[in-house]
Amino acid sequence: MDLITFQSKIYEIRGVKVMLDFDLASLYEVETRTLKQSVRRNDYRFPDDFMFQLTKLEWQELITNCDKLPESIKFSPQPPFAFTEQGVAMLSTVLKSKKAVETNIAIMRAFVEIRKTISLQSNFSKQIMELKNDLEQRLGEHDVQLMEIYTVMEQFLDEKTEQKNWENRKRLGYK
């Protein structure tokens, strides 16, 4: 599987990047029941910052908001386990197959790529702010236009602003 496939299975829940048990079971080529059983037998290896079980409310919210969940999973009576990056690493010690180790390596690479992307975006935001602050110091007519460009770029990077503008955007094309 490619890196994008692994990244698409990483969710943010409770402010933490996690992978859900059914996705991991699929990647490790084991049944979800088997994965959960192995985790329960070795629960001392999975403290709260490595793994947690979603509440029923969190599970319902995820089902409602996420289109990419498999249909068979949506009707599961038990909310899934969510594994942090460290929890996924710990899974390879519980599931001792060669496939588990190979999959684990690929998943760790996906987490690293996500961190790199977040870091690059953060650096880009800082650079824009620095340029904008420099322009504010020496405001000329041409600089005002550049300020507008930096403001637009800032808004583009701000997800909250993007979501607000999405609802109120001017429609394009046929109505």
Tab-separated table of C-alpha atoms in Angstrom:
chain	number	residue	atom	x	y	z
A	1	MET	CA	0.000	0.000	0.000
A	2	ASP	CA	1.117	3.511	-0.637
A	3	LEU	CA	1.671	6.322	1.852
A	4	ILE	CA	-1.538	8.137	0.900
A	5	THR	CA	-3.594	5.041	1.746
A	6	PHE	CA	-2.106	4.959	5.236
A	7	GLN	CA	-2.542	8.707	5.717
A	8	SER	CA	-6.211	8.474	4.737
A	9	LYS	CA	-6.769	6.116	7.673
A	10	ILE	CA	-5.417	8.583	10.233
A	11	TYR	CA	-8.088	10.590	12.051
A	12	GLU	CA	-7.913	13.368	14.600
A	13	ILE	CA	-9.929	12.502	17.693
A	14	ARG	CA	-9.628	14.306	21.034
A	15	GLY	CA	-6.961	16.484	19.440
A	16	VAL	CA	-4.713	13.477	18.747
A	17	LYS	CA	-3.854	11.744	15.473
A	18	VAL	CA	-5.082	8.141	15.727
A	19	MET	CA	-5.855	5.042	13.699
A	20	LEU	CA	-8.937	2.955	14.434
A	21	ASP	CA	-8.869	-0.752	15.235
A	22	PHE	CA	-10.823	-1.914	12.162
A	23	ASP	CA	-8.473	-0.037	9.788
A	24	LEU	CA	-5.439	-1.471	11.548
A	25	ALA	CA	-6.921	-4.981	11.473
A	26	SER	CA	-7.480	-4.603	7.745
A	27	LEU	CA	-3.913	-3.386	7.195
A	28	TYR	CA	-2.450	-6.174	9.361
A	29	GLU	CA	-4.713	-8.684	7.590
A	30	VAL	CA	-6.296	-9.969	10.796
A	31	GLU	CA	-9.869	-9.857	12.050
A	32	THR	CA	-10.806	-6.862	14.184
A	33	ARG	CA	-11.919	-9.306	16.865
A	34	THR	CA	-8.445	-10.889	16.891
A	35	LEU	CA	-6.719	-7.515	17.138
A	36	LYS	CA	-8.933	-6.410	20.036
A	37	GLN	CA	-8.408	-9.747	21.773
A	38	SER	CA	-4.623	-9.391	21.522
A	39	VAL	CA	-4.799	-5.856	22.881
A	40	ARG	CA	-7.002	-6.888	25.823
A	41	ARG	CA	-4.612	-9.749	26.686
A	42	ASN	CA	-1.755	-7.224	26.745
A	43	ASP	CA	-3.592	-4.197	28.123
A	44	TYR	CA	-0.597	-3.259	30.301
A	45	ARG	CA	1.243	-2.350	27.068
A	46	PHE	CA	-1.426	0.187	26.086
A	47	PRO	CA	-1.741	3.084	28.540
A	48	ASP	CA	-4.283	5.837	27.844
A	49	ASP	CA	-1.829	7.880	25.779
A	50	PHE	CA	-1.235	4.864	23.485
A	51	MET	CA	-4.836	3.734	23.031
A	52	PHE	CA	-8.357	4.633	24.107
A	53	GLN	CA	-11.851	3.470	23.244
A	54	LEU	CA	-14.146	6.009	21.605
A	55	THR	CA	-17.250	6.963	23.528
A	56	LYS	CA	-20.587	6.148	21.909
A	57	LEU	CA	-21.076	9.874	21.234
A	58	GLU	CA	-17.626	10.195	19.562
A	59	TRP	CA	-18.351	7.071	17.505
A	60	GLN	CA	-21.737	8.416	16.328
A	61	GLU	CA	-20.145	11.758	15.458
A	62	LEU	CA	-17.409	10.033	13.449
A	63	ILE	CA	-19.970	7.916	11.587
A	64	THR	CA	-22.000	11.033	10.791
A	65	ASN	CA	-19.053	13.133	9.618
A	66	CYS	CA	-16.872	10.574	7.860
A	67	ASP	CA	-17.877	9.182	4.474
A	68	LYS	CA	-14.902	6.866	4.123
A	69	LEU	CA	-15.892	4.394	6.864
A	70	PRO	CA	-16.817	0.901	5.657
A	71	GLU	CA	-20.569	0.220	5.795
A	72	SER	CA	-20.158	-2.944	7.870
A	73	ILE	CA	-18.295	-1.012	10.565
A	74	LYS	CA	-20.931	1.709	10.964
A	75	PHE	CA	-23.349	-0.699	12.649
A	76	SER	CA	-20.861	-2.194	15.107
A	77	PRO	CA	-22.356	-2.303	18.632
A	78	GLN	CA	-19.004	-1.492	20.284
A	79	PRO	CA	-17.113	1.751	19.600
A	80	PRO	CA	-13.649	1.097	18.178
A	81	PHE	CA	-10.285	1.441	19.867
A	82	ALA	CA	-8.219	4.426	18.720
A	83	PHE	CA	-4.439	3.950	18.643
A	84	THR	CA	-1.979	6.834	18.777
A	85	GLU	CA	1.326	6.613	16.940
A	86	GLN	CA	2.926	5.012	20.001
A	87	GLY	CA	0.020	2.573	20.299
A	88	VAL	CA	0.429	1.525	16.683
A	89	ALA	CA	4.121	0.922	17.339
A	90	MET	CA	3.207	-1.188	20.363
A	91	LEU	CA	0.824	-3.289	18.241
A	92	SER	CA	3.770	-4.777	16.373
A	93	THR	CA	4.955	-6.305	19.644
A	94	VAL	CA	1.534	-7.880	20.210
A	95	LEU	CA	0.897	-9.000	16.624
A	96	LYS	CA	4.170	-10.746	15.878
A	97	SER	CA	3.726	-11.604	12.217
A	98	LYS	CA	6.003	-10.394	9.438
A	99	LYS	CA	3.012	-8.586	7.897
A	100	ALA	CA	2.444	-6.696	11.171
A	101	VAL	CA	6.041	-5.462	11.212
A	102	GLU	CA	5.962	-4.397	7.535
A	103	THR	CA	2.644	-2.628	7.998
A	104	ASN	CA	3.888	-0.947	11.144
A	105	ILE	CA	6.893	0.494	9.325
A	106	ALA	CA	4.642	1.924	6.614
A	107	ILE	CA	2.272	3.437	9.201
A	108	MET	CA	5.158	5.059	11.092
A	109	ARG	CA	6.316	6.623	7.815
A	110	ALA	CA	2.807	8.013	7.249
A	111	PHE	CA	2.796	9.628	10.712
A	112	VAL	CA	6.230	11.152	10.010
A	113	GLU	CA	5.011	12.598	6.704
A	114	ILE	CA	2.000	14.160	8.416
A	115	ARG	CA	4.291	15.788	10.993
A	116	LYS	CA	6.519	17.125	8.193
A	117	THR	CA	3.519	18.613	6.392
A	118	ILE	CA	2.263	20.282	9.564
A	119	SER	CA	5.749	21.653	10.232
A	120	LEU	CA	6.062	23.040	6.694
A	121	GLN	CA	2.663	24.706	6.956
A	122	SER	CA	3.652	26.232	10.289
A	123	ASN	CA	6.930	27.554	8.838
A	124	PHE	CA	5.080	28.967	5.837
A	125	SER	CA	2.642	30.771	8.143
A	126	LYS	CA	5.543	32.267	10.122
A	127	GLN	CA	7.234	33.493	6.937
A	128	ILE	CA	4.033	35.162	5.761
A	129	MET	CA	3.636	36.885	9.132
A	130	GLU	CA	7.245	38.133	9.013
A	131	LEU	CA	6.817	39.530	5.502
A	132	LYS	CA	3.541	41.147	6.471
A	133	ASN	CA	5.112	42.770	9.546
A	134	ASP	CA	8.004	44.101	7.429
A	135	LEU	CA	5.540	45.653	4.996
A	136	GLU	CA	3.583	47.293	7.793
A	137	GLN	CA	6.794	49.095	8.794
A	138	ARG	CA	7.232	50.762	5.380
A	139	LEU	CA	3.749	51.109	3.990
A	140	GLY	CA	3.736	52.555	0.468
A	141	GLU	CA	1.064	52.300	-2.254
A	142	HIS	CA	2.655	49.197	-3.757
A	143	ASP	CA	3.123	47.698	-0.286
A	144	VAL	CA	-0.598	48.067	0.448
A	145	GLN	CA	-1.322	45.767	-2.486
A	146	LEU	CA	1.222	43.268	-1.203
A	147	MET	CA	-0.379	43.479	2.247
A	148	GLU	CA	-3.678	42.465	0.682
A	149	ILE	CA	-2.003	39.463	-0.958
A	150	TYR	CA	-0.449	38.364	2.347
A	151	THR	CA	-3.777	38.788	4.100
A	152	VAL	CA	-5.446	36.532	1.537
A	153	MET	CA	-2.652	33.962	1.918
A	154	GLU	CA	-3.089	34.092	5.691
A	155	GLN	CA	-6.813	33.454	5.342
A	156	PHE	CA	-6.090	30.548	3.035
A	157	LEU	CA	-3.944	28.929	5.719
A	158	ASP	CA	-6.501	29.547	8.460
A	159	GLU	CA	-8.887	26.593	8.364
A	160	LYS	CA	-11.549	28.333	10.424
A	161	THR	CA	-11.697	31.273	8.031
A	162	GLU	CA	-11.767	28.882	5.092
A	163	GLN	CA	-14.743	26.992	6.552
A	164	LYS	CA	-16.660	30.221	7.231
A	165	ASN	CA	-16.002	31.543	3.727
A	166	TRP	CA	-17.002	28.230	2.176
A	167	GLU	CA	-20.605	28.596	3.316
A	168	ASN	CA	-20.906	32.225	2.162
A	169	ARG	CA	-18.919	31.933	-1.066
A	170	LYS	CA	-20.163	33.304	-4.367
A	171	ARG	CA	-21.472	30.448	-6.473
A	172	LEU	CA	-19.782	29.772	-9.825
A	173	GLY	CA	-21.137	28.003	-12.883
A	174	TYR	CA	-24.709	26.990	-13.585
A	175	LYS	CA	-27.380	27.381	-10.933
